[in-house]
Short mmCIF file of C-alpha atoms in Angstrom, two decimals:
data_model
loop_
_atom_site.label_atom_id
_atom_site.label_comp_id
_atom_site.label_asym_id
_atom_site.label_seq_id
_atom_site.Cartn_x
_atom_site.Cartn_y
_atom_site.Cartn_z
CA UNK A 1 70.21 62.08 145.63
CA UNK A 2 69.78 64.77 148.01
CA UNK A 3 65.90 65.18 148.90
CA UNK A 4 66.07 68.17 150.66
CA UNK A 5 67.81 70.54 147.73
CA UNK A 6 65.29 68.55 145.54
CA UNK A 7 62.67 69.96 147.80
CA UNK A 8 64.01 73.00 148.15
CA UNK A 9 64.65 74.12 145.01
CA UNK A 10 61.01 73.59 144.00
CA UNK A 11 59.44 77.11 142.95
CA UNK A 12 55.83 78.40 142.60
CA UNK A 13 55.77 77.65 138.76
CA UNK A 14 57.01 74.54 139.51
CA UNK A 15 53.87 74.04 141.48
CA UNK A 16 51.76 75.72 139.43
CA UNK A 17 52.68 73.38 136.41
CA UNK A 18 52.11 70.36 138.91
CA UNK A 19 48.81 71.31 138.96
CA UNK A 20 47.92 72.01 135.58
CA UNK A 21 49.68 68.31 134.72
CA UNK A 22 46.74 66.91 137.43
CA UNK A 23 44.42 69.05 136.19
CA UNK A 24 45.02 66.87 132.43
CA UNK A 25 45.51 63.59 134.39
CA UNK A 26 41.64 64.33 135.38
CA UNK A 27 40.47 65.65 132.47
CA UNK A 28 42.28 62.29 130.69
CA UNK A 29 40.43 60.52 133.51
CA UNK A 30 37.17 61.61 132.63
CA UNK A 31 37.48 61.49 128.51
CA UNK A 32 39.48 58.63 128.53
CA UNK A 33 42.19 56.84 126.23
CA UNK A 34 40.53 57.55 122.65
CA UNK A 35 39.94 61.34 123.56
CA UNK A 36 43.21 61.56 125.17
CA UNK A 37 45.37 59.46 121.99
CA UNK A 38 43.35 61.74 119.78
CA UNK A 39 44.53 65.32 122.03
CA UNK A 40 47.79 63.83 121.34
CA UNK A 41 47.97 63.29 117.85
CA UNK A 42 46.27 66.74 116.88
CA UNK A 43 49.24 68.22 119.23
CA UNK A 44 51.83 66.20 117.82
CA UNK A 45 50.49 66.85 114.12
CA UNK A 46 49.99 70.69 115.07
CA UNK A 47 53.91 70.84 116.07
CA UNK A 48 55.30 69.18 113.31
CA UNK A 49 53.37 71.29 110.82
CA UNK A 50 53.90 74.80 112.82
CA UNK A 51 57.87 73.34 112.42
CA UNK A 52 57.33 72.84 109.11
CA UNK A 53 55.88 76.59 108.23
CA UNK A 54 58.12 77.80 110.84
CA UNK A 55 60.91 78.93 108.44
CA UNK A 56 58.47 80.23 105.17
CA UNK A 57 56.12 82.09 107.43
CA UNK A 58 59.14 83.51 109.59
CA UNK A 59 60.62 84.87 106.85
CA UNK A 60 57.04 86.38 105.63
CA UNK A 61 56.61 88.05 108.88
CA UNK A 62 60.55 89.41 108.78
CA UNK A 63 60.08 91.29 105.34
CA UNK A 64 56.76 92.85 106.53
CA UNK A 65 57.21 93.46 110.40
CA UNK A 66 60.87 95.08 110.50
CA UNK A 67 60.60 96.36 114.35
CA UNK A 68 61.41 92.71 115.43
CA UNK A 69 64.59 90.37 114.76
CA UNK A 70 64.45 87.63 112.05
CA UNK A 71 64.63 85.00 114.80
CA UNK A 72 61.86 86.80 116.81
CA UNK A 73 59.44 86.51 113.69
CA UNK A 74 60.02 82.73 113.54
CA UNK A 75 59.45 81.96 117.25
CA UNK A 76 56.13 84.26 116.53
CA UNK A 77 55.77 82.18 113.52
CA UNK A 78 56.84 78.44 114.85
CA UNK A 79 54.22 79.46 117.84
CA UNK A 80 51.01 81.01 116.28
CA UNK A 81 50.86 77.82 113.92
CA UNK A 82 51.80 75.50 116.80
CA UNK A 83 48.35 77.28 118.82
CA UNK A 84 46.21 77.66 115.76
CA UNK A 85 46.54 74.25 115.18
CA UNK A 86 45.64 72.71 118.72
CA UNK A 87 42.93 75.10 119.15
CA UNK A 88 41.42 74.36 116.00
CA UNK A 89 42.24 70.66 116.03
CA UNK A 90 40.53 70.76 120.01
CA UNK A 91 37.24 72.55 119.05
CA UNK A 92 36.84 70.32 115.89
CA UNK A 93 37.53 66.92 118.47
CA UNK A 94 35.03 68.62 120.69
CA UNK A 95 32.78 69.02 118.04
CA UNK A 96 32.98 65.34 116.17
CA UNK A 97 34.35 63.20 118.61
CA UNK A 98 31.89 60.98 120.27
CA UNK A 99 32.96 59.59 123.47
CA UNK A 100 33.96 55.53 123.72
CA UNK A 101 36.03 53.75 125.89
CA UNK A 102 38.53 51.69 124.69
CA UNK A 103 38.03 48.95 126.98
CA UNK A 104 33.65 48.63 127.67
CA UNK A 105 34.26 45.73 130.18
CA UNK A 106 36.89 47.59 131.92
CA UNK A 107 36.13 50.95 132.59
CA UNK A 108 38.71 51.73 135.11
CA UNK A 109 41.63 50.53 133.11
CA UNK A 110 40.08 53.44 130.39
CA UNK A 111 40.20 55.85 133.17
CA UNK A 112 43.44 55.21 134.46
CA UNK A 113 45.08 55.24 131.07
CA UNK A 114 43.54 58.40 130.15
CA UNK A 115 44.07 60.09 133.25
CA UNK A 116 48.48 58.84 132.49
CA UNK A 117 47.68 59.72 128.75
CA UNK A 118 46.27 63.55 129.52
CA UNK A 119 49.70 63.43 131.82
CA UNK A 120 51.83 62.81 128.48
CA UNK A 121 49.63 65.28 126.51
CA UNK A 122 50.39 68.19 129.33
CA UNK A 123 54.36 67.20 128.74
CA UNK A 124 54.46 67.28 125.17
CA UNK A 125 52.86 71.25 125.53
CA UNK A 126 55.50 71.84 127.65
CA UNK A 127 58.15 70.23 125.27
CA UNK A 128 56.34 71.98 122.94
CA UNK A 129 56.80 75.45 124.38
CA UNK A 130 60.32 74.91 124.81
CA UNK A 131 60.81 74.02 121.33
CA UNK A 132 59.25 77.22 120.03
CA UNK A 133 60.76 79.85 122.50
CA UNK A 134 64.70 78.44 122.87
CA UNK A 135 65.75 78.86 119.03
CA UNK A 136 65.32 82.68 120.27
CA UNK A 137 65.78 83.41 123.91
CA UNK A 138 68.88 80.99 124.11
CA UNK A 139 70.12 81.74 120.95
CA UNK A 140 69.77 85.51 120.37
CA UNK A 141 69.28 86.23 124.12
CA UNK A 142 68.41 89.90 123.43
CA UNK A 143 67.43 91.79 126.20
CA UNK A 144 63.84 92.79 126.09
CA UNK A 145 62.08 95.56 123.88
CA UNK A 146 59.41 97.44 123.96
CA UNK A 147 57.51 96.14 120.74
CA UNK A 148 57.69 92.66 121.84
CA UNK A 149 55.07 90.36 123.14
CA UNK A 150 55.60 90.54 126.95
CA UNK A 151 53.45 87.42 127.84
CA UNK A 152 56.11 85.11 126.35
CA UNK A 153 59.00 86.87 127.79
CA UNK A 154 57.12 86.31 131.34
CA UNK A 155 56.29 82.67 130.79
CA UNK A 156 59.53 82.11 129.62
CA UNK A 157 61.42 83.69 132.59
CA UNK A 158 59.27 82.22 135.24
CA UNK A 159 60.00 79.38 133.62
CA UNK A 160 64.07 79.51 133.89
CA UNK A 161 66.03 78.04 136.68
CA UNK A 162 62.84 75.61 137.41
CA UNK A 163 62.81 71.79 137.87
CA UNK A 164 60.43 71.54 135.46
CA UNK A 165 62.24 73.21 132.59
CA UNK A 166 65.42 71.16 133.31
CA UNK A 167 63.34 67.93 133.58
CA UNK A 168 61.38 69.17 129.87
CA UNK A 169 64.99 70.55 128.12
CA UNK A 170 66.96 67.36 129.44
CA UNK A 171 64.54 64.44 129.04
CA UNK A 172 61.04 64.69 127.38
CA UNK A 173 62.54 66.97 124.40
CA UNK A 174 65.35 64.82 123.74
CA UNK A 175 63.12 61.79 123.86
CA UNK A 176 60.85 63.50 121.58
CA UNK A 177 63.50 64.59 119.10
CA UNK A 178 64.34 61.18 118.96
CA UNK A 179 61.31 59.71 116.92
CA UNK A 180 60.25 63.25 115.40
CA UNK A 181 63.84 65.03 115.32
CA UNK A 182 64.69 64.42 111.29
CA UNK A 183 61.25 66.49 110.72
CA UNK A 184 62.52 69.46 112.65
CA UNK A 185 64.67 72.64 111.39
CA UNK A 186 68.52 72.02 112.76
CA UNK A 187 68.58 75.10 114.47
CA UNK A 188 65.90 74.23 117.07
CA UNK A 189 66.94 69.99 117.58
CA UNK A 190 70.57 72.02 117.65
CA UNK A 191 69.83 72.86 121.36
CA UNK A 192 68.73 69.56 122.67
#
């Protein structure tokens, strides 16, 4: 392994992204392993669902919004269910949820298992991401237009040629398809 072109082919995003995964492993840290299982299974649940609409709601959006591509509408589609569901699933947990920890006589074990529980949580938006915007940009590949939304383009770019999207596309996604694949349209588990 050659440490130096590992090191060197770190970008900003890449670093930015680092950060936002410690920023989880403290916020796991501090609300521990129910909070943290609970994040989890309100992503998890909010992915498989926003795959499951994905295809209905795409086509929807394709008969009424003709100025964008039938695969654009069900990346738009696949995505505003994916963050309508986490947001509402996160303000309801934030709401109702009543902190606990999982193990009273050892509180540290709690932290430290919520603090590598938020770092799983951050990985799985990531996968998630990927999972939503690939069907498209690799797929189509169209150039950009002028009636798109440009903060996904920008994410998305930023996000190409980085360690962490080759670490996301060639490990945690194909891990993930693994248990949840069969409950997935074919032309996004296709790509991984």
């Amino acid at each position: 392994m050659d440490i130096i072109g590992a090191i060197t082919s770190i970008k900003g995003v890449d670093l930015l992204v680092f950060f936002v995964l410690f920023a989880l492993f403290v916020l796991g840290y501090m609300q521990g392993v129910i909070r943290r299982l609970l994040g989890i299974g309100s992503i998890l649940l909010a992915l498989l669902i926003a795959a499951q609409i994905r295809t209905p709601l795409g086509d929807f959006l394709t008969a009424n919004w003709t100025q964008y591509s039938p695969q654009y509408d069900h990346m738009i589609a696949f995505g505003s269910v994916f963050v309508a569901g986490v947001v509402g699933s996160t303000i309801a947990l934030q709401l109702f949820f009543k902190p606990m920890p999982l193990f009273a006589n050892y509180p540290v074990l709690d932290e430290i298992l919520g603090g590598m529980l938020g770092l799983v949580q951050g990985a799985l938006i990531l996968a998630a991401f990927f999972l939503i915007t690939d069907p498209f940009f690799v797929v189509v590949g169209a150039g950009a237009q002028n009636n798109e939304f440009p903060f996904i383009r920008q994410i998305y770019e930023a996000l190409q040629g980085t360690v962490t999207a080759d670490v996301v596309r060639n490990q945690v996604i194909p891990f993930f398809l693994l248990f949840f694949g069969a409950l997935f349209p074919s032309d996004v588990t296709s790509l991984f």
